[in-house]
Tab-separated table of C-alpha atoms and ligand atoms in Angstrom:
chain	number	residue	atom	x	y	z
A	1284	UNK	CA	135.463	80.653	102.454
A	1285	UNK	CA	136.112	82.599	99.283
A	1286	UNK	CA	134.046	83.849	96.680
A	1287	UNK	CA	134.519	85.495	93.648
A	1288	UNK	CA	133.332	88.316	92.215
A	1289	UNK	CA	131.277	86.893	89.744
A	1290	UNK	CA	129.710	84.931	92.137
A	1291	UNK	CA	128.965	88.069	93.739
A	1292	UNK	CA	127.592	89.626	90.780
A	1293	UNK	CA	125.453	86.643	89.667
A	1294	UNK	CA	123.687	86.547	93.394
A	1295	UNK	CA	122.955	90.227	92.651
A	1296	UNK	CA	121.421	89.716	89.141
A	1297	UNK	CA	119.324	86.900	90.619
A	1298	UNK	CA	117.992	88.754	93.657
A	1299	UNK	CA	117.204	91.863	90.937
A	1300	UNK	CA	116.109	89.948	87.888
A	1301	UNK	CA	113.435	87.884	90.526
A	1302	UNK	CA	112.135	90.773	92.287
A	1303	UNK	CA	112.073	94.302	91.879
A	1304	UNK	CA	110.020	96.038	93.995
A	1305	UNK	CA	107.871	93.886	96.417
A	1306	UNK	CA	104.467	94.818	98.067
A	1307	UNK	CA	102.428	93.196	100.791
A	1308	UNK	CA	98.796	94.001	99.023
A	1309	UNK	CA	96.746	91.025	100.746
A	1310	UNK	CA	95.642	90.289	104.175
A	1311	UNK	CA	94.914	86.393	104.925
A	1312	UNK	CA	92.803	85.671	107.532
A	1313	UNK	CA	92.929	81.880	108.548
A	1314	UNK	CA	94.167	80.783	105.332
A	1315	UNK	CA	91.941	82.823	103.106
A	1316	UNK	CA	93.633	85.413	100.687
A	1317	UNK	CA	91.685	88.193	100.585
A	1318	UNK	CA	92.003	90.590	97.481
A	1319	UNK	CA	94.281	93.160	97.075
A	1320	UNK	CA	93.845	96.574	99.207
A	1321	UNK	CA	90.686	94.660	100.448
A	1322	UNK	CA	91.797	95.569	103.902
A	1323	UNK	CA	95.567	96.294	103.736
A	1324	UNK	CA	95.682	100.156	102.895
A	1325	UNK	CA	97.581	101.704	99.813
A	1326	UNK	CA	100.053	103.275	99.619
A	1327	UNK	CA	100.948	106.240	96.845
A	1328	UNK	CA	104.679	105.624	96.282
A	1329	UNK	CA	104.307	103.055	93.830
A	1330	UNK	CA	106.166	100.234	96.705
A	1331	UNK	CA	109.382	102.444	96.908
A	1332	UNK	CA	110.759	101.731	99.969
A	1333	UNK	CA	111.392	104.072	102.989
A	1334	UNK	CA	114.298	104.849	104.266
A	1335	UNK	CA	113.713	107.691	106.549
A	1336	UNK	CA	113.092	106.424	110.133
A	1337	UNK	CA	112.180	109.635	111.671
A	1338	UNK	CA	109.228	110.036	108.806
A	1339	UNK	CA	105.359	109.032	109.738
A	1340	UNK	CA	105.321	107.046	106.835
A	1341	UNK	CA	107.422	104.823	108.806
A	1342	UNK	CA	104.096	103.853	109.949
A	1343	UNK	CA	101.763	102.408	107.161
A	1344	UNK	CA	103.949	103.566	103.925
A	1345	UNK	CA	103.998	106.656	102.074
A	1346	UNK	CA	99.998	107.693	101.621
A	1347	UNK	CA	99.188	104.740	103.752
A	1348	UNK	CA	97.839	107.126	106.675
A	1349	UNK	CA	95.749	108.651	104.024
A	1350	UNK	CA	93.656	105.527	102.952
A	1351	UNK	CA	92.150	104.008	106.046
A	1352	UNK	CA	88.697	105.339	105.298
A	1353	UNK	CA	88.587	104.020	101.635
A	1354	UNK	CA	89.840	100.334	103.254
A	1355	UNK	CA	87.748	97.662	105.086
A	1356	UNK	CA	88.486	96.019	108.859
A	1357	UNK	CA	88.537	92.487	109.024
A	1358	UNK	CA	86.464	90.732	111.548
A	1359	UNK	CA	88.754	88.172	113.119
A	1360	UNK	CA	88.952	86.486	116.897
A	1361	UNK	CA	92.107	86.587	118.968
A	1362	UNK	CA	94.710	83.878	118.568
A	1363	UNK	CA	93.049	83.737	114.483
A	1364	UNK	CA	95.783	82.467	112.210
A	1365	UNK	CA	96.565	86.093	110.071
A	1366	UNK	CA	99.061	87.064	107.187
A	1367	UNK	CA	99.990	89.127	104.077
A	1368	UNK	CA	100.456	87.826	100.635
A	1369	UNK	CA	102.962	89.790	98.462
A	1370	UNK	CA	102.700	90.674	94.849
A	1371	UNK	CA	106.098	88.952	94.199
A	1372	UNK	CA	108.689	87.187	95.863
A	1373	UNK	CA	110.771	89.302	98.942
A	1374	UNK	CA	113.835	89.639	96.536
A	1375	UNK	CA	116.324	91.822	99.262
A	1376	UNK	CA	117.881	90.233	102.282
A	1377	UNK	CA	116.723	91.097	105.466
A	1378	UNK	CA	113.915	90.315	108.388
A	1379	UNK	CA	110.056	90.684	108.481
A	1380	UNK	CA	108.611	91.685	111.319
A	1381	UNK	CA	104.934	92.560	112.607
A	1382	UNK	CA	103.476	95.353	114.736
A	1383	UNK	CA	100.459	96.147	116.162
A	1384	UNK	CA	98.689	99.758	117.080
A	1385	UNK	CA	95.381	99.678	119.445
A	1386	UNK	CA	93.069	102.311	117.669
A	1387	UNK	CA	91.469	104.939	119.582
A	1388	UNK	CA	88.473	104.173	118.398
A	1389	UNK	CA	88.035	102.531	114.575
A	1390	UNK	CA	90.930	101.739	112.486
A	1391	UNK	CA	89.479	103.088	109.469
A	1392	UNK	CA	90.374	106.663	110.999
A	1393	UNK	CA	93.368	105.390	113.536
A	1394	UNK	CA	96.457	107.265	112.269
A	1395	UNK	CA	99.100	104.967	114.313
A	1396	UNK	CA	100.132	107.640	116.420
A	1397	UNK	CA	99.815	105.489	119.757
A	1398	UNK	CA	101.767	102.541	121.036
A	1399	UNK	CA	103.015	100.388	118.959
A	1400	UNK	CA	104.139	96.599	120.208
A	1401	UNK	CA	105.951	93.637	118.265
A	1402	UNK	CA	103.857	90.553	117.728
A	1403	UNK	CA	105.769	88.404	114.999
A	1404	UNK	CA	109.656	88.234	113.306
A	1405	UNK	CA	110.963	86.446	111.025
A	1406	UNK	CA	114.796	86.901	111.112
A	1407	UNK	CA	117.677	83.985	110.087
A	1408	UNK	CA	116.957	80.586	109.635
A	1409	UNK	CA	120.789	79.686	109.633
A	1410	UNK	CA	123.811	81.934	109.708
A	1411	UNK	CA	126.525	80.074	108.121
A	1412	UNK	CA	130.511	80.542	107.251
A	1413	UNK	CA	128.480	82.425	104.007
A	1414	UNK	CA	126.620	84.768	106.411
A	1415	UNK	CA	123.230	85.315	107.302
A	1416	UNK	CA	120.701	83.211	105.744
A	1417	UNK	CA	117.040	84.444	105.547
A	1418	UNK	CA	114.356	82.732	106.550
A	1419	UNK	CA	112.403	85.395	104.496
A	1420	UNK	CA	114.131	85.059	100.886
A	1421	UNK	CA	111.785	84.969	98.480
A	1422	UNK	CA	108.730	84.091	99.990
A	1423	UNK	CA	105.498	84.987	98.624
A	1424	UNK	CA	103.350	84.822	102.023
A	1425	UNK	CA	103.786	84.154	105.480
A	1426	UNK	CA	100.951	83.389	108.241
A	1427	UNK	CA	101.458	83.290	112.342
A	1428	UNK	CA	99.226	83.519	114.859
A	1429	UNK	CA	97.805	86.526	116.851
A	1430	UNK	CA	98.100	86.540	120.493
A	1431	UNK	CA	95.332	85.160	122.640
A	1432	UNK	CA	96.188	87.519	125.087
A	1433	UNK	CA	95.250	90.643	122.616
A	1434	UNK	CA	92.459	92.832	124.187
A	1435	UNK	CA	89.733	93.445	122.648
A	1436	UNK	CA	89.575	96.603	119.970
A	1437	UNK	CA	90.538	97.998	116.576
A	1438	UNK	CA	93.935	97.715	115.458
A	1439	UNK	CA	96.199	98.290	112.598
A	1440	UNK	CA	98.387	95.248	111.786
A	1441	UNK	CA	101.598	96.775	110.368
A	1442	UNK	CA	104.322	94.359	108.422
A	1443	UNK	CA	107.586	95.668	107.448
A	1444	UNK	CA	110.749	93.747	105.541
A	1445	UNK	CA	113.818	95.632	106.060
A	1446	UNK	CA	115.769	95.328	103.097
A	1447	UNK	CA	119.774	95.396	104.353
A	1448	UNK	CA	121.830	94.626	100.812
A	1449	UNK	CA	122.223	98.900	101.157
A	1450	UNK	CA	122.443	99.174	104.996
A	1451	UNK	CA	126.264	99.433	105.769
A	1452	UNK	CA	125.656	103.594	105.330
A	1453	UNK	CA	123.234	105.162	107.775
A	1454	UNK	CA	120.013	105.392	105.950
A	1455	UNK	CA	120.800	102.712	103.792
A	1456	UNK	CA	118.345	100.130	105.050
A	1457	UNK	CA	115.061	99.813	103.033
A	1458	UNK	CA	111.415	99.137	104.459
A	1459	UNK	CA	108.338	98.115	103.049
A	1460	UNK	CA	105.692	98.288	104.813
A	1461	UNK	CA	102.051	98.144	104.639
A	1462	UNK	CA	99.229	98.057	107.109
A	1463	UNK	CA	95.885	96.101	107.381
A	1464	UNK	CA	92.847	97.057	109.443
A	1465	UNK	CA	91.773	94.075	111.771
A	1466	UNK	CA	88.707	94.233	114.593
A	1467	UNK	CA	89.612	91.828	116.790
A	1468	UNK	CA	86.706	89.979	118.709
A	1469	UNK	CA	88.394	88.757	122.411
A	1470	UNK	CA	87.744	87.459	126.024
A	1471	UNK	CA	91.322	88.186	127.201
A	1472	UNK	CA	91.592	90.443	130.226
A	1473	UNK	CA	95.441	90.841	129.728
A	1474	UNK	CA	96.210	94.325	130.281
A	1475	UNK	CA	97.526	95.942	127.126
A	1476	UNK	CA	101.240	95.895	126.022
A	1477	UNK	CA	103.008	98.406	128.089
A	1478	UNK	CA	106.898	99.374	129.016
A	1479	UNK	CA	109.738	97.857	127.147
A	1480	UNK	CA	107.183	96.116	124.645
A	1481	UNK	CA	105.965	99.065	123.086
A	1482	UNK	CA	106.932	101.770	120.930
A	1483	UNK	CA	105.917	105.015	118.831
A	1484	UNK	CA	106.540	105.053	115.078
A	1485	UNK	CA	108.373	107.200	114.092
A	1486	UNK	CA	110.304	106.732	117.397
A	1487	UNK	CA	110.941	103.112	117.683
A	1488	UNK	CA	114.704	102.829	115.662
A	1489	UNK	CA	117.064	105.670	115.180
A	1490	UNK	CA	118.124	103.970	112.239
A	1491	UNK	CA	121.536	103.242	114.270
A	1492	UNK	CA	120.516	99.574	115.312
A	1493	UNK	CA	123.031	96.634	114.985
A	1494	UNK	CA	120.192	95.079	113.028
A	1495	UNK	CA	119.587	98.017	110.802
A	1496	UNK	CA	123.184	99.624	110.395
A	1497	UNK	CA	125.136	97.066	109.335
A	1498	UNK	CA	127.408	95.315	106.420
A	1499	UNK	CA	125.972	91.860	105.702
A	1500	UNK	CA	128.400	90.960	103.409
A	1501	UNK	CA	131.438	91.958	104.543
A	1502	UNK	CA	133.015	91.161	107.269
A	1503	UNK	CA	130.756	88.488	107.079
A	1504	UNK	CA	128.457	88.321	109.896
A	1505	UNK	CA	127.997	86.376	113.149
A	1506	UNK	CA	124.863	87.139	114.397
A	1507	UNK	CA	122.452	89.263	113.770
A	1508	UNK	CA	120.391	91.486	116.798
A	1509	UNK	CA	116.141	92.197	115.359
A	1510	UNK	CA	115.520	95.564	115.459
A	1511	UNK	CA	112.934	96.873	117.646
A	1512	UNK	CA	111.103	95.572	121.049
A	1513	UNK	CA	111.022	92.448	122.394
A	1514	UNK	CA	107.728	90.044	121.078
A	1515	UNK	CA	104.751	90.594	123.227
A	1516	UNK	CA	103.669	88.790	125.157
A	1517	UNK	CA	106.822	87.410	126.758
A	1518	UNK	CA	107.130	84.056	127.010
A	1519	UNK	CA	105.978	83.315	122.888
A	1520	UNK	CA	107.830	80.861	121.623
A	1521	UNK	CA	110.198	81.241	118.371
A	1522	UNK	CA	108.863	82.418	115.038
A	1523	UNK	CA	108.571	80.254	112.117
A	1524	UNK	CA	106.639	80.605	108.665
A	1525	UNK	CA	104.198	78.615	107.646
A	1526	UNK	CA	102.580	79.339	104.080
A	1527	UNK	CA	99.434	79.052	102.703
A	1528	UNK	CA	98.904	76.546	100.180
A	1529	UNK	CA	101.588	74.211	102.250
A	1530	UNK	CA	101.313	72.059	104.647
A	1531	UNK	CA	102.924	72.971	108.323
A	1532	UNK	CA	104.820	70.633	108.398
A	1533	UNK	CA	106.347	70.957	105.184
A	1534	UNK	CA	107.063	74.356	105.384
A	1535	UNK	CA	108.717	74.981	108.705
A	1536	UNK	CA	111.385	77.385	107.288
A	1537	UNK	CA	112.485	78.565	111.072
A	1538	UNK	CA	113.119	81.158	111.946
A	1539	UNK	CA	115.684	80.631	115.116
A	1540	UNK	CA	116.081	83.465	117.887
A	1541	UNK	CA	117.560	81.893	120.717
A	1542	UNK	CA	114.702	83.263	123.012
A	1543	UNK	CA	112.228	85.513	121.403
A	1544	UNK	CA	111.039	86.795	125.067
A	1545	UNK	CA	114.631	87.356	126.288
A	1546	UNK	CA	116.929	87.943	123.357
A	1547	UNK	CA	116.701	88.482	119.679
A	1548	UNK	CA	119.839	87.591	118.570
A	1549	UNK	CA	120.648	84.919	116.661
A	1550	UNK	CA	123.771	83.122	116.666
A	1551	UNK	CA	125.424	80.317	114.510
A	1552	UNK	CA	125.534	78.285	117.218
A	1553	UNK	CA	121.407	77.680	117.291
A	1554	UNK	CA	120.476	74.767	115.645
A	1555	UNK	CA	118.390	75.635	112.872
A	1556	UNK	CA	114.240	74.054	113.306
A	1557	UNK	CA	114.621	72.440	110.107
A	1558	UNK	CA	115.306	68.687	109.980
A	1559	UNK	CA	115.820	66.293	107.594
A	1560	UNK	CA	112.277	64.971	108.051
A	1561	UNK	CA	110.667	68.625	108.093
A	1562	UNK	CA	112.285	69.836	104.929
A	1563	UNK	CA	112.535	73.874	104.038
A	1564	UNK	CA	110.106	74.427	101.123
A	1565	UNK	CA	113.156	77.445	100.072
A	1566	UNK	CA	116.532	77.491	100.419
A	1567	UNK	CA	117.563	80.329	100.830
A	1568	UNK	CA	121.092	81.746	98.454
A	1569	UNK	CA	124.178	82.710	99.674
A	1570	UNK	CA	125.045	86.536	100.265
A	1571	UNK	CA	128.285	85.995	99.902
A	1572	UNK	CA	131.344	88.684	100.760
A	1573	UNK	CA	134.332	88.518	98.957
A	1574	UNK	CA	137.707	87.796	100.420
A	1575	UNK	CA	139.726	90.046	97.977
A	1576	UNK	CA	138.294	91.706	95.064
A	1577	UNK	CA	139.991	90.160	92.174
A	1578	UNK	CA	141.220	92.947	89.814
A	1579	UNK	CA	140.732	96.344	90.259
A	1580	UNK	CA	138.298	96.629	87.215
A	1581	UNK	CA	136.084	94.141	88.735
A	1582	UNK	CA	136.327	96.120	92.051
A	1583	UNK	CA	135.502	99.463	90.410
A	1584	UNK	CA	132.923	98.198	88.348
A	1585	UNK	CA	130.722	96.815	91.683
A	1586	UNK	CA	131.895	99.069	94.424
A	1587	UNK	CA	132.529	102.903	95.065
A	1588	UNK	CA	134.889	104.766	95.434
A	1589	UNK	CA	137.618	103.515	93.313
A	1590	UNK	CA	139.638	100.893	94.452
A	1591	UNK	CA	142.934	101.195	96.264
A	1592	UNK	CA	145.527	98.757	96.214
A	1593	UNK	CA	145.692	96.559	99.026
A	1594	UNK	CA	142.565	97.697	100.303
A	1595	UNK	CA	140.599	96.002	102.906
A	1596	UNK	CA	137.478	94.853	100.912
A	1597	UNK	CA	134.426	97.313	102.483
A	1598	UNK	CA	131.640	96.202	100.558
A	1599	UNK	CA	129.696	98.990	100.606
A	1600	UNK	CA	126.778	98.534	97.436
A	1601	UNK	CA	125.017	101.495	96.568
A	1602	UNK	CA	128.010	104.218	98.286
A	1603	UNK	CA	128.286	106.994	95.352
A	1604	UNK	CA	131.966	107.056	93.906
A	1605	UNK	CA	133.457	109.819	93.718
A	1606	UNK	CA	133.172	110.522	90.043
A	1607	UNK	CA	129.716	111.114	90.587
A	1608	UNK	CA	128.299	108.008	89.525
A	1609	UNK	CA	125.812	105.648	91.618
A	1610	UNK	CA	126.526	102.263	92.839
A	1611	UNK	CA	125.372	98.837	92.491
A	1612	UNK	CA	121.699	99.668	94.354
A	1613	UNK	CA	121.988	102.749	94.817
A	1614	UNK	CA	119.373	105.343	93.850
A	1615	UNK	CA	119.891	106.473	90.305
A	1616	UNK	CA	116.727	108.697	89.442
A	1617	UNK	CA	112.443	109.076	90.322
A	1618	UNK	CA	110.937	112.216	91.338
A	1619	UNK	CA	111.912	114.150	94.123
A	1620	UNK	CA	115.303	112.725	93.522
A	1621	UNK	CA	118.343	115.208	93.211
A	1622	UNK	CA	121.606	113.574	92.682
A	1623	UNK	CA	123.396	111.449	89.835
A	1624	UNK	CA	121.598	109.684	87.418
A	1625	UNK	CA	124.815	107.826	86.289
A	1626	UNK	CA	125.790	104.436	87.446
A	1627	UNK	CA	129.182	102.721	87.543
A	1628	UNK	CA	130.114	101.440	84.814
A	1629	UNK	CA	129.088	97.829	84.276
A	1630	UNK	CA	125.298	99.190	85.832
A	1631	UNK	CA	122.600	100.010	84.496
A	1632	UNK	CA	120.208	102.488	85.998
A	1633	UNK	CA	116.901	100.376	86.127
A	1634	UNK	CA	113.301	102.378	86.684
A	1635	UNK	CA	110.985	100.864	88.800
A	1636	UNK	CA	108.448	103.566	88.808
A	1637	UNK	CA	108.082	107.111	88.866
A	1638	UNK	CA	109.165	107.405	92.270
A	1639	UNK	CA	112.257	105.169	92.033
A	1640	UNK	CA	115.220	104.078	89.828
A	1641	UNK	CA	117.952	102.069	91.058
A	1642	UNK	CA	121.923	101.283	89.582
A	1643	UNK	CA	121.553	97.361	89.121
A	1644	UNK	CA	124.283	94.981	87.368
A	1645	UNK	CA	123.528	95.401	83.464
A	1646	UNK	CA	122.669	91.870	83.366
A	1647	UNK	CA	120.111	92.227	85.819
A	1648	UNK	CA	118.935	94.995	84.054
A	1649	UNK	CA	118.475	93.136	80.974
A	1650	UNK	CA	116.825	90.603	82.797
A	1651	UNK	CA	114.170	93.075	84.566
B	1278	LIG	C1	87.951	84.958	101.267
B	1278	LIG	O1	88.279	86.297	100.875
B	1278	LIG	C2	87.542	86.751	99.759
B	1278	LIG	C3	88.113	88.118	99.380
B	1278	LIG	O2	88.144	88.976	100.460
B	1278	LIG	C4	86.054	86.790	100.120
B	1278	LIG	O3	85.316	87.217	98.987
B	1278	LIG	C5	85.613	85.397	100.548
B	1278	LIG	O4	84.282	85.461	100.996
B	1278	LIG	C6	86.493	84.870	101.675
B	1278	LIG	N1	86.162	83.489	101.947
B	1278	LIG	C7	85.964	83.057	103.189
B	1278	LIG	C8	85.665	81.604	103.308
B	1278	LIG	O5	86.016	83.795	104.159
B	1279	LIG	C1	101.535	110.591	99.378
B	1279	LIG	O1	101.475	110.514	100.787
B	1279	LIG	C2	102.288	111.474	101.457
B	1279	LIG	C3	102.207	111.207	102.939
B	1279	LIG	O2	102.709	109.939	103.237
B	1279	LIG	C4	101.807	112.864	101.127
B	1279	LIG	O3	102.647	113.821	101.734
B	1279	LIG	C5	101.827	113.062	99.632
B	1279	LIG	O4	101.239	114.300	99.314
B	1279	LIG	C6	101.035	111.964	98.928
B	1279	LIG	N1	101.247	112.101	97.486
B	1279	LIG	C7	100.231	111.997	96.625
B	1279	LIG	C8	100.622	112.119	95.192
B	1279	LIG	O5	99.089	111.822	96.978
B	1280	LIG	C1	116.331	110.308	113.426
B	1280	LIG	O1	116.242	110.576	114.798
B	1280	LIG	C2	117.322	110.036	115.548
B	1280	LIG	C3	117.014	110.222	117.014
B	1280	LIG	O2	116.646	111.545	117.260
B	1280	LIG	C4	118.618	110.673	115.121
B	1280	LIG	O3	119.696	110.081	115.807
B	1280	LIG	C5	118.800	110.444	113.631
B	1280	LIG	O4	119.928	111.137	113.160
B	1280	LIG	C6	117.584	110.913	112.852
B	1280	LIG	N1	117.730	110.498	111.470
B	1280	LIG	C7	117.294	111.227	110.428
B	1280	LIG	C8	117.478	110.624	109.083
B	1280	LIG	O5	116.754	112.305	110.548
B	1281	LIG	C1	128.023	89.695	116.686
B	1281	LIG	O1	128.514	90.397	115.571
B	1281	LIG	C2	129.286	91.538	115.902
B	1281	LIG	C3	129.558	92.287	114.629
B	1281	LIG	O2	130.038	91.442	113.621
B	1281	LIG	C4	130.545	91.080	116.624
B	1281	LIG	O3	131.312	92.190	116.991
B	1281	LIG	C5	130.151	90.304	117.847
B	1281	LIG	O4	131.292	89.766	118.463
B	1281	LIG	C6	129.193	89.172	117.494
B	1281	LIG	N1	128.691	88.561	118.724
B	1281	LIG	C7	128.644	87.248	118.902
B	1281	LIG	C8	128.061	86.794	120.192
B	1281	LIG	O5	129.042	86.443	118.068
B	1282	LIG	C1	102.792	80.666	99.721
B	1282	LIG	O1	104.163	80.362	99.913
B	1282	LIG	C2	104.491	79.001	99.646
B	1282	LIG	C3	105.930	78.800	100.052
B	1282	LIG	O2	106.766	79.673	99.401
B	1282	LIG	C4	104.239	78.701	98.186
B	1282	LIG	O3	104.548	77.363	97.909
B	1282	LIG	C5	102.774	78.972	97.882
B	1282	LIG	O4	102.556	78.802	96.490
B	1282	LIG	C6	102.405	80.378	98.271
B	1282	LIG	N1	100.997	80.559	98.095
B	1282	LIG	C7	100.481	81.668	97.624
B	1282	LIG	C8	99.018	81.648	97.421
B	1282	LIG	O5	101.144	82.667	97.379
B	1283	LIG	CU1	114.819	96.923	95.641
């Protein structure tokens, strides 16, 4: 299939002009939205994303292991129906996923340096001749169950989306994270994730990952490989969303691994959950790569460096040119920030807070 650049350019406005930056603030506990920073902790970067895997605030955001005393710890029973409400609509493509850390002793002071094990992902729900289609676009909540095999104890209950229109540069990929404090009453005598399932953060990518270093425009993929361990325990069955307000049925937006115990990896071949009968409540837009770039203003105006004739189209959003100036997504300006403050031209560099401004398409930036 071919698309053209304005397509292109129109999918970016829309994913910018709905969202800009996007924060998990609410814990739900079995359908009840509890208020912001109630029990999820905050963080101090103003939602920025991270982008450094090797940094602790990997873990619960940037501040977020700084808060845990001035948050509260949600009562709630094993196999309890849990989830985060955002402040806006997930407006990058990319998975969710869900971790959990066993405090030492009360999650109010835990500061997620133990284990860390996977309990929920939402990935694709189709991957089409367009590319990878997320089950996650756009949503403004997202509940699952926690395992009735979870011991006893305090935990931390840590989301993360990892935003991949940036990712086809090491470093590129963007995650937002928060954490909420959960005591979790249980009878299970499982013994605690252990081995493969579990994890240290920082320590659990290297930022290398076919799921977290990758182009998902262009070639367009395949498949696409979850970051991370496998879900624990083994054996759960395939993650899908269901949202509050809807009704299960009616909001079975799939997600499809093949085999969440065995293999993350989703392939076009899986026949996406949703039917006919059991409609998605989203659909989600195309990221769509182009074939060719059109004209080598277009090209220059959307993607760094310049163009070069006959070129083999490396989408590469966000790359710095080498005039200096920043790239569609790219970082543009906020504090701490050292390089360009220029975008290409036919960008606009947007602020989303004092921490973070970003080269967006000008009529995104209007939009914003
Ligand atoms: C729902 O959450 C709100 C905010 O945390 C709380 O005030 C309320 O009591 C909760 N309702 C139920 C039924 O748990
Ligand atoms: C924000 O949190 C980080 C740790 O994640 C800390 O180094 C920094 O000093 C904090 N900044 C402010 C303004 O509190
Ligand atoms: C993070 O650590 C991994 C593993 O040691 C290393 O390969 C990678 O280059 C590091 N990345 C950064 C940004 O420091
Ligand atoms: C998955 O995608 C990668 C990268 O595009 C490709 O090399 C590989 O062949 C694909 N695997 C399958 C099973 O389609
Ligand atoms: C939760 O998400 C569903 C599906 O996107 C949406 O219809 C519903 O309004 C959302 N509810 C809240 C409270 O955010
Ligand atoms: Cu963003």
């Amino acid at each position: 299939m071919k698309f053209s650049l304005p397509t292109l350019l129109a999918t970016a406005a829309l994913i910018h002009s709905s969202a800009a930056h996007y924060c998990f603030n609410r814990l739900i506990v079995n359908g009840n939205i509890t208020s912001e920073y109630e029990y999820v902790r905050k963080n101090n970067n103003s939602n920025s994303p991270v982008t450094n895997v090797n940094s602790t605030d990997l873990r619960c955001n940037a501040g977020g292991l700084l808060t845990g005393s001035t948050t509260k710890t949600h009562s709630v029973k094993a196999g309890d129906t849990v989830g985060f409400a955002l402040d806006t609509g997930i407006g990058h493509p990319g998975p969710v996923q869900v971790y959990m850390s066993k405090a030492d002793s009360t999650a109010k002071s835990y500061d997620g340096a133990g284990e860390w094990f996977k309990i929920y992902e939402l990935g694709t729900s189709d991957i089409t001749d367009d590319g990878l289609q997320w089950a996650t676009n756009d949503i403004t909540n997202f509940t699952f169950a926690l395992p009735q095999k979870l011991p006893k104890g305090e935990y931390l209950l840590r989301v993360e989306s990892i935003a991949l229109h940036g990712a086809s540069t090491y470093g590129g990929a963007q995650f937002y994270i928060s954490c909420a404090q959960l005591s979790v009453e249980s009878d299970a005598t499982t013994a605690a994730p252990a081995g493969d399932f579990v994890a240290k953060i920082p320590g659990v990518y290297t930022g290398n990952e076919p799921g977290i270093m990758l182009n998902i425009y262009y070639p367009v993929p395949t498949n696409y490989t979850m970051p991370g361990p496998a879900i624990w325990p083994s054996g759960s069955a395939a993650h899908s969303a269901v949202f509050v307000g809807e009704s299960a049925a009616a909001s079975t937006a799939a997600s499809t691994p093949s085999s969440a115990a065995t293999s993350a990896v989703n392939v076009a071949a899986v026949t996406p959950v949703n039917t006919p009968a059991n409609t998605p409540v989203f659909s989600a837009p195309a990221y769509s790569a182009p074939a060719a770039y059109s004209t080598p203003a277009a090209y220059s105006s959307y993607y760094a460096p310049a163009y070069t004739p006959g070129a083999t189209p490396a989408a590469t959003p966000g790359a710095s040119s080498s005039g200096g100036a920043i790239g569609v997504y790219g970082q543009c300006g906020g504090s701490n920030y050292q390089g360009s403050t220029t975008c290409v031209s036919g960008a606009t560099c947007q602020r989303w807070n004092d921490y973070y401004s970003q080269c967006v398409a000008s009529a995104a930036a209007a939009a914003a």
